[in-house]
mmCIF file of C-alpha atoms in Angstrom:
data_model
loop_
_atom_site.group_PDB
_atom_site.id
_atom_site.type_symbol
_atom_site.label_atom_id
_atom_site.label_comp_id
_atom_site.label_asym_id
_atom_site.label_seq_id
_atom_site.Cartn_x
_atom_site.Cartn_y
_atom_site.Cartn_z
ATOM 1 C CA MET A 140 93.615 48.925 122.571
ATOM 2 C CA ARG A 141 96.471 51.407 122.291
ATOM 3 C CA ARG A 142 99.566 51.225 124.446
ATOM 4 C CA PHE A 143 99.445 54.975 125.015
ATOM 5 C CA ALA A 144 97.534 58.000 123.762
ATOM 6 C CA SER A 145 98.446 61.259 122.137
ATOM 7 C CA ARG A 146 98.698 64.052 124.677
ATOM 8 C CA CYS A 147 96.156 66.058 122.725
ATOM 9 C CA ALA A 148 93.557 64.088 120.802
ATOM 10 C CA PRO A 149 91.285 66.079 118.487
ATOM 11 C CA ALA A 150 88.386 66.276 120.915
ATOM 12 C CA LEU A 151 87.060 69.428 119.301
ATOM 13 C CA LEU A 152 88.435 70.864 116.084
ATOM 14 C CA THR A 153 87.596 74.565 115.976
ATOM 15 C CA LEU A 154 88.318 76.052 112.558
ATOM 16 C CA GLY A 155 91.203 73.662 112.129
ATOM 17 C CA LEU A 156 92.689 74.180 115.615
ATOM 18 C CA VAL A 157 92.609 71.118 117.817
ATOM 19 C CA ALA A 158 91.780 71.294 121.508
ATOM 20 C CA CYS A 159 93.958 69.547 124.044
ATOM 21 C CA GLY A 160 92.997 66.088 125.244
ATOM 22 C CA SER A 161 93.659 64.306 128.514
ATOM 23 C CA SER A 162 96.659 62.542 129.963
ATOM 24 C CA PRO A 163 97.786 59.193 128.509
ATOM 25 C CA GLN A 164 95.348 56.337 128.629
ATOM 26 C CA THR A 165 95.466 52.711 127.597
ATOM 27 C CA GLU A 166 92.109 52.281 125.990
ATOM 28 C CA THR A 167 89.896 54.300 123.680
ATOM 29 C CA SER A 168 86.187 54.341 122.943
ATOM 30 C CA SER A 169 84.905 52.643 119.830
ATOM 31 C CA THR A 170 82.419 55.396 119.095
ATOM 32 C CA GLY A 171 84.596 58.447 118.592
ATOM 33 C CA ALA A 172 87.184 60.837 119.954
ATOM 34 C CA GLU A 173 86.075 61.745 123.433
ATOM 35 C CA ASP A 174 85.838 65.354 124.642
ATOM 36 C CA THR A 175 87.499 65.157 128.053
ATOM 37 C CA THR A 176 88.940 68.571 128.836
ATOM 38 C CA GLY A 177 88.315 72.284 128.726
ATOM 39 C CA ASP A 178 88.026 72.794 125.011
ATOM 40 C CA GLY A 179 86.167 76.079 125.053
ATOM 41 C CA ASP A 180 82.889 74.675 123.824
ATOM 42 C CA GLY A 181 80.881 75.844 126.834
ATOM 43 C CA ASP A 182 77.771 74.195 128.204
ATOM 44 C CA PRO A 183 75.362 72.503 125.825
ATOM 45 C CA GLY A 184 72.643 74.803 127.220
ATOM 46 C CA ASP A 185 68.999 74.614 126.300
ATOM 47 C CA GLY A 186 67.476 73.175 123.124
ATOM 48 C CA ASP A 187 68.967 75.557 120.567
ATOM 49 C CA GLY A 188 71.682 76.563 123.001
ATOM 50 C CA ASP A 189 70.971 80.282 123.089
ATOM 51 C CA GLY A 190 69.621 80.455 126.634
ATOM 52 C CA ASP A 191 66.059 81.146 125.529
ATOM 53 C CA PRO A 192 64.037 78.017 124.830
ATOM 54 C CA GLY A 193 61.185 80.067 123.502
ATOM 55 C CA ASP A 194 62.620 81.769 120.442
ATOM 56 C CA GLY A 195 63.366 78.581 118.510
ATOM 57 C CA ASP A 196 65.600 80.094 115.835
ATOM 58 C CA GLY A 197 68.798 80.222 117.875
ATOM 59 C CA ASP A 198 69.653 83.830 117.131
ATOM 60 C CA GLY A 199 68.707 85.128 120.562
ATOM 61 C CA ASP A 200 66.521 87.964 119.288
ATOM 62 C CA GLY A 201 63.281 86.461 120.523
ATOM 63 C CA ASP A 202 61.576 86.346 117.155
ATOM 64 C CA THR A 203 59.775 83.312 115.801
ATOM 65 C CA ASP A 204 60.139 83.871 112.068
ATOM 66 C CA ASP A 205 59.408 80.517 110.482
ATOM 67 C CA GLY A 206 60.086 81.482 106.899
ATOM 68 C CA ALA A 207 61.376 78.731 104.619
ATOM 69 C CA ASP A 208 64.760 80.431 104.261
ATOM 70 C CA MET A 209 65.335 80.959 107.988
ATOM 71 C CA PRO A 210 67.279 78.584 110.243
ATOM 72 C CA THR A 211 65.032 76.660 112.613
ATOM 73 C CA GLY A 212 65.550 75.233 116.097
ATOM 74 C CA PRO A 213 67.569 72.334 117.465
ATOM 75 C CA CYS A 214 67.949 69.218 115.355
ATOM 76 C CA ASP A 215 69.603 65.784 115.235
ATOM 77 C CA SER A 216 72.786 65.739 113.173
ATOM 78 C CA PHE A 217 72.700 61.943 112.794
ATOM 79 C CA ALA A 218 69.070 61.918 111.639
ATOM 80 C CA GLN A 219 69.442 65.128 109.587
ATOM 81 C CA ASP A 220 65.817 65.894 110.410
ATOM 82 C CA CYS A 221 65.649 69.510 109.220
ATOM 83 C CA PRO A 222 62.990 70.674 106.723
ATOM 84 C CA ASP A 223 63.673 70.314 103.003
ATOM 85 C CA GLY A 224 66.310 72.761 101.831
ATOM 86 C CA GLN A 225 68.053 72.834 105.221
ATOM 87 C CA LYS A 226 70.637 70.730 107.062
ATOM 88 C CA CYS A 227 71.535 70.159 110.709
ATOM 89 C CA VAL A 228 74.939 71.621 111.616
ATOM 90 C CA PRO A 229 76.997 72.368 114.737
ATOM 91 C CA TYR A 230 77.302 76.023 115.728
ATOM 92 C CA SER A 231 78.329 78.298 118.588
ATOM 93 C CA SER A 232 75.104 79.301 120.317
ATOM 94 C CA GLU A 233 76.727 82.021 122.432
ATOM 95 C CA GLY A 234 79.498 83.188 120.140
ATOM 96 C CA GLY A 235 82.201 81.202 121.918
ATOM 97 C CA PRO A 236 85.311 79.621 120.359
ATOM 98 C CA GLY A 237 83.738 76.202 119.754
ATOM 99 C CA TRP A 238 80.572 74.473 118.626
ATOM 100 C CA ASP A 239 78.152 73.706 121.465
ATOM 101 C CA ALA A 240 74.729 73.079 119.879
ATOM 102 C CA HIS A 241 72.935 72.128 116.654
ATOM 103 C CA LYS A 242 70.612 74.112 114.426
ATOM 104 C CA CYS A 243 69.079 73.905 110.969
ATOM 105 C CA VAL A 244 70.574 76.208 108.343
ATOM 106 C CA PRO A 245 69.719 76.705 104.662
ATOM 107 C CA VAL A 246 71.620 74.620 102.117
ATOM 108 C CA LEU A 247 73.345 77.372 100.150
ATOM 109 C CA GLY A 248 75.562 75.378 97.805
ATOM 110 C CA ALA A 249 76.066 72.122 95.958
ATOM 111 C CA ASN A 250 79.729 71.324 96.629
ATOM 112 C CA ALA A 251 80.094 67.596 97.314
ATOM 113 C CA ALA A 252 82.311 65.642 99.704
ATOM 114 C CA GLY A 253 85.992 66.346 99.088
ATOM 115 C CA GLU A 254 85.394 69.634 97.294
ATOM 116 C CA ALA A 255 86.561 73.019 98.570
ATOM 117 C CA CYS A 256 84.104 75.163 100.494
ATOM 118 C CA VAL A 257 83.706 78.508 102.251
ATOM 119 C CA TYR A 258 82.445 78.522 105.854
ATOM 120 C CA GLY A 259 80.299 81.295 107.321
ATOM 121 C CA GLY A 260 81.763 81.123 110.815
ATOM 122 C CA LEU A 261 80.930 79.477 114.130
ATOM 123 C CA VAL A 262 77.721 81.405 114.839
ATOM 124 C CA ASP A 263 76.205 81.553 111.352
ATOM 125 C CA SER A 264 77.615 78.103 110.466
ATOM 126 C CA THR A 265 76.409 78.166 106.875
ATOM 127 C CA ASP A 266 78.573 77.006 103.975
ATOM 128 C CA ASP A 267 78.403 76.275 100.270
ATOM 129 C CA CYS A 268 78.501 72.480 100.686
ATOM 130 C CA ASP A 269 75.578 70.297 99.677
ATOM 131 C CA ALA A 270 72.956 68.926 102.067
ATOM 132 C CA ASP A 271 75.048 65.869 102.957
ATOM 133 C CA THR A 272 78.275 67.605 103.989
ATOM 134 C CA PHE A 273 79.715 70.313 106.255
ATOM 135 C CA CYS A 274 82.657 72.659 105.649
ATOM 136 C CA TRP A 275 85.488 71.294 107.809
ATOM 137 C CA ASN A 276 89.208 71.705 108.489
ATOM 138 C CA THR A 277 89.077 75.369 107.523
ATOM 139 C CA MET A 278 91.873 77.896 107.128
ATOM 140 C CA ASP A 279 91.709 81.679 106.800
ATOM 141 C CA ILE A 280 92.643 82.465 103.215
ATOM 142 C CA ASP A 281 92.381 86.129 102.233
ATOM 143 C CA GLY A 282 89.711 86.737 104.845
ATOM 144 C CA GLU A 283 87.603 83.675 104.023
ATOM 145 C CA LEU A 284 87.378 80.421 105.964
ATOM 146 C CA VAL A 285 88.160 77.842 103.288
ATOM 147 C CA GLY A 286 87.830 74.141 104.023
ATOM 148 C CA VAL A 287 86.722 70.810 102.609
ATOM 149 C CA CYS A 288 83.142 69.506 102.391
ATOM 150 C CA THR A 289 82.991 66.549 104.794
ATOM 151 C CA PRO A 290 80.113 64.045 105.141
ATOM 152 C CA PHE A 291 77.929 63.930 108.233
ATOM 153 C CA CYS A 292 77.889 60.684 110.200
ATOM 154 C CA LEU A 293 74.517 59.008 109.745
ATOM 155 C CA GLY A 294 72.896 56.173 111.662
ATOM 156 C CA GLU A 295 73.174 56.525 115.439
ATOM 157 C CA PRO A 296 75.961 57.566 117.841
ATOM 158 C CA ASP A 297 76.462 53.951 118.926
ATOM 159 C CA ALA A 298 76.427 52.682 115.333
ATOM 160 C CA PRO A 299 77.582 55.498 113.039
ATOM 161 C CA ILE A 300 77.547 55.062 109.276
ATOM 162 C CA CYS A 301 80.274 56.563 107.067
ATOM 163 C CA PRO A 302 81.482 56.070 103.487
ATOM 164 C CA GLU A 303 84.112 53.389 102.942
ATOM 165 C CA GLY A 304 87.614 54.559 103.810
ATOM 166 C CA SER A 305 86.445 56.951 106.509
ATOM 167 C CA SER A 306 85.278 56.759 110.102
ATOM 168 C CA CYS A 307 83.071 58.832 112.377
ATOM 169 C CA THR A 308 84.543 61.317 114.811
ATOM 170 C CA ILE A 309 82.141 62.211 117.610
ATOM 171 C CA SER A 310 83.410 65.117 119.680
ATOM 172 C CA GLY A 311 82.418 68.249 121.554
ATOM 173 C CA GLN A 312 80.031 66.240 123.763
ATOM 174 C CA GLY A 313 78.369 64.853 120.662
ATOM 175 C CA VAL A 314 77.983 68.159 118.819
ATOM 176 C CA VAL A 315 80.441 67.398 116.013
ATOM 177 C CA ASN A 316 79.712 64.175 114.109
ATOM 178 C CA LEU A 317 81.624 63.920 110.843
ATOM 179 C CA CYS A 318 83.091 61.188 108.649
ATOM 180 C CA LEU A 319 86.811 61.856 108.333
ATOM 181 C CA GLU A 320 88.948 60.116 105.750
ATOM 182 C CA SER A 321 91.398 57.696 107.291
ATOM 183 C CA CYS A 322 95.143 58.098 106.713
ATOM 184 C CA HIS A 323 98.367 56.287 107.620
ATOM 185 C CA PRO A 324 100.881 58.121 109.844
ATOM 186 C CA LEU A 325 103.887 56.464 108.190
ATOM 187 C CA LEU A 326 102.687 57.451 104.726
ATOM 188 C CA GLN A 327 101.031 60.776 105.625
ATOM 189 C CA GLY A 328 99.531 61.785 102.248
ATOM 190 C CA CYS A 329 97.357 64.576 103.653
ATOM 191 C CA LEU A 330 96.768 67.881 101.895
ATOM 192 C CA ALA A 331 99.359 70.635 102.210
ATOM 193 C CA GLU A 332 99.692 72.056 105.743
ATOM 194 C CA SER A 333 97.876 69.019 107.175
ATOM 195 C CA SER A 334 99.241 66.060 109.098
ATOM 196 C CA CYS A 335 98.042 62.499 109.756
ATOM 197 C CA VAL A 336 97.629 62.021 113.525
ATOM 198 C CA TRP A 337 95.704 59.815 115.937
ATOM 199 C CA GLY A 338 92.167 61.051 116.600
ATOM 200 C CA GLY A 339 90.911 58.748 119.322
ATOM 201 C CA THR A 340 89.530 55.947 117.166
ATOM 202 C CA ASP A 341 91.418 56.343 113.889
ATOM 203 C CA PHE A 342 94.170 58.309 112.163
ATOM 204 C CA TRP A 343 92.868 61.476 110.478
ATOM 205 C CA CYS A 344 94.302 64.460 108.634
ATOM 206 C CA VAL A 345 94.211 67.720 110.606
ATOM 207 C CA THR A 346 95.302 71.194 109.568
ATOM 208 C CA GLY A 347 98.502 72.364 111.242
ATOM 209 C CA SER A 348 98.467 75.225 113.751
ATOM 210 C CA GLY A 349 101.462 76.829 112.074
ATOM 211 C CA ASN A 350 103.845 76.077 114.945
ATOM 212 C CA ASP A 351 105.574 73.167 113.156
ATOM 213 C CA ALA A 352 107.308 72.067 116.360
ATOM 214 C CA GLY A 353 110.087 69.560 115.745
ATOM 215 C CA SER A 354 111.111 66.287 117.372
ATOM 216 C CA GLY A 355 111.152 66.595 121.170
ATOM 217 C CA GLU A 356 109.947 70.205 121.118
ATOM 218 C CA GLU A 357 107.068 71.427 123.277
ATOM 219 C CA CYS A 358 103.481 71.307 122.029
ATOM 220 C CA ALA A 359 100.047 71.909 123.496
ATOM 221 C CA LEU A 360 97.846 70.858 120.586
ATOM 222 C CA VAL A 361 97.949 67.744 118.444
ATOM 223 C CA ASN A 362 98.417 69.922 115.358
ATOM 224 C CA ASP A 363 101.308 71.951 116.826
ATOM 225 C CA CYS A 364 103.862 69.442 115.531
ATOM 226 C CA ALA A 365 105.460 69.195 112.108
ATOM 227 C CA VAL A 366 104.234 66.596 109.614
ATOM 228 C CA GLY A 367 105.096 63.059 110.712
ATOM 229 C CA LEU A 368 105.060 63.924 114.420
ATOM 230 C CA ASP A 369 102.376 63.724 117.106
ATOM 231 C CA CYS A 370 101.948 65.619 120.378
ATOM 232 C CA VAL A 371 102.314 63.188 123.302
ATOM 233 C CA ASP A 372 102.352 63.600 127.071
ATOM 234 C CA SER A 373 105.534 65.029 128.549
ATOM 235 C CA SER A 374 106.000 61.925 130.708
ATOM 236 C CA VAL A 375 107.077 59.822 127.715
ATOM 237 C CA ILE A 376 109.591 62.291 126.230
ATOM 238 C CA PRO A 377 112.869 62.677 128.184
ATOM 239 C CA GLY A 378 113.516 66.267 129.233
ATOM 240 C CA CYS A 379 110.155 67.576 128.035
ATOM 241 C CA GLN A 380 109.248 70.694 130.035
ATOM 242 C CA GLY A 381 105.805 71.434 128.606
ATOM 243 C CA VAL A 382 102.461 69.666 128.914
ATOM 244 C CA GLY A 383 103.450 67.721 125.830
ATOM 245 C CA CYS A 384 106.233 67.296 123.302
ATOM 246 C CA CYS A 385 106.372 66.158 119.689
ATOM 247 C CA ALA A 386 107.259 62.524 118.993
ATOM 248 C CA ASP A 387 108.177 60.981 115.654
ATOM 249 C CA TYR A 388 106.072 58.215 114.173
ATOM 250 C CA CYS A 389 108.287 55.246 113.340
ATOM 251 C CA ASP A 390 108.109 51.818 111.710
ATOM 252 C CA ILE A 391 108.623 49.041 114.245
ATOM 253 C CA THR A 392 109.687 46.651 111.459
ATOM 254 C CA GLU A 393 112.596 48.897 110.380
ATOM 255 C CA PRO A 394 115.891 49.735 112.138
ATOM 256 C CA ASP A 395 115.229 51.974 115.154
ATOM 257 C CA THR A 396 116.343 55.577 114.528
ATOM 258 C CA CYS A 397 114.476 57.154 117.440
ATOM 259 C CA GLU A 398 117.631 57.732 119.505
ATOM 260 C CA GLN A 399 118.884 60.047 116.766
ATOM 261 C CA ALA A 400 115.562 61.897 116.582
ATOM 262 C CA ILE A 401 114.928 62.178 120.346
ATOM 263 C CA PRO A 402 117.695 60.921 122.667
ATOM 264 C CA GLY A 403 116.423 58.467 125.257
ATOM 265 C CA THR A 404 113.548 57.147 123.151
ATOM 266 C CA GLN A 405 112.951 54.000 121.158
ATOM 267 C CA CYS A 406 110.436 52.954 118.521
ATOM 268 C CA THR A 407 107.511 51.536 120.507
ATOM 269 C CA ALA A 408 104.455 49.861 118.992
ATOM 270 C CA PHE A 409 101.521 52.268 118.927
ATOM 271 C CA PHE A 410 98.964 49.526 119.558
ATOM 272 C CA ALA A 411 99.041 46.746 122.123
ATOM 273 C CA MET A 412 100.006 43.290 120.882
ATOM 274 C CA ASP A 413 97.444 41.774 118.485
ATOM 275 C CA ALA A 414 95.249 44.894 118.786
ATOM 276 C CA ALA A 415 96.451 46.894 115.774
ATOM 277 C CA PRO A 416 93.922 47.435 112.974
ATOM 278 C CA GLU A 417 94.792 45.746 109.699
ATOM 279 C CA GLY A 418 97.431 47.734 107.865
ATOM 280 C CA TYR A 419 98.637 49.544 110.996
ATOM 281 C CA GLU A 420 100.640 46.747 112.610
ATOM 282 C CA ASP A 421 103.929 48.522 111.853
ATOM 283 C CA VAL A 422 103.037 51.898 113.408
ATOM 284 C CA GLY A 423 105.147 53.051 116.335
ATOM 285 C CA LEU A 424 106.106 56.249 118.169
ATOM 286 C CA CYS A 425 109.471 57.399 119.474
ATOM 287 C CA VAL A 426 108.922 57.429 123.246
ATOM 288 C CA ALA A 427 110.888 56.605 126.386
ATOM 289 C CA ASP A 428 111.227 52.993 127.481
#
């Protein structure tokens, strides 16, 4: 159990931009980051999400081409039950700003987990990752969406399976199910332009929005803050005028320097007593008493 939550947990990461979460809470689900607010993902819709349950291929043109190279209808991302040579991925069925359904797409590459990849966009949702991974945490580089191949969660939503050192994020009403590598907010250690922040059930690296807001400055998204900071609800940051403001992570076993970073705050344990995961007992945030 956490003592408080980030103002904006990564409920739905859309091309590296993180949608706002809910107000502070004292407990979090054990199955994944929960999608609790308007994150732009739209309604789940019908089977393949395109509004026409009869066409099956999710492109909305009414055809039923079942060629081996064509994407097929809705699928189960945990079971990865697509035909050979395809994989089950999240996509935007209506061209919106977030993923809202699943479909099978051809496996077009062989890049493995941790390797760089190029993403085809929310609607097409193809990439050059292998069958076991999806191109995630993307950034626009010279007109291409470049990210990192990230493993799918396997097993079941209530008992997800991920490689050691990572955990399953389940978001977008269950549409996005990926194994994200765990990180430590006091050590950071993420790739350039990424920051280690709380994701609802674990600490994960997320790509920054480019705002790089400093200590006590306003934020709306968890990735609006500079490295080493997290976006928390305005109620715990003195003088905060926005929906949220950036708070420094701090070490509760070291001398408290929060007053210098954000006047009126102190280093407060991130987790409730005896509830911190092993290795995270020293994690705190600079928040008001």
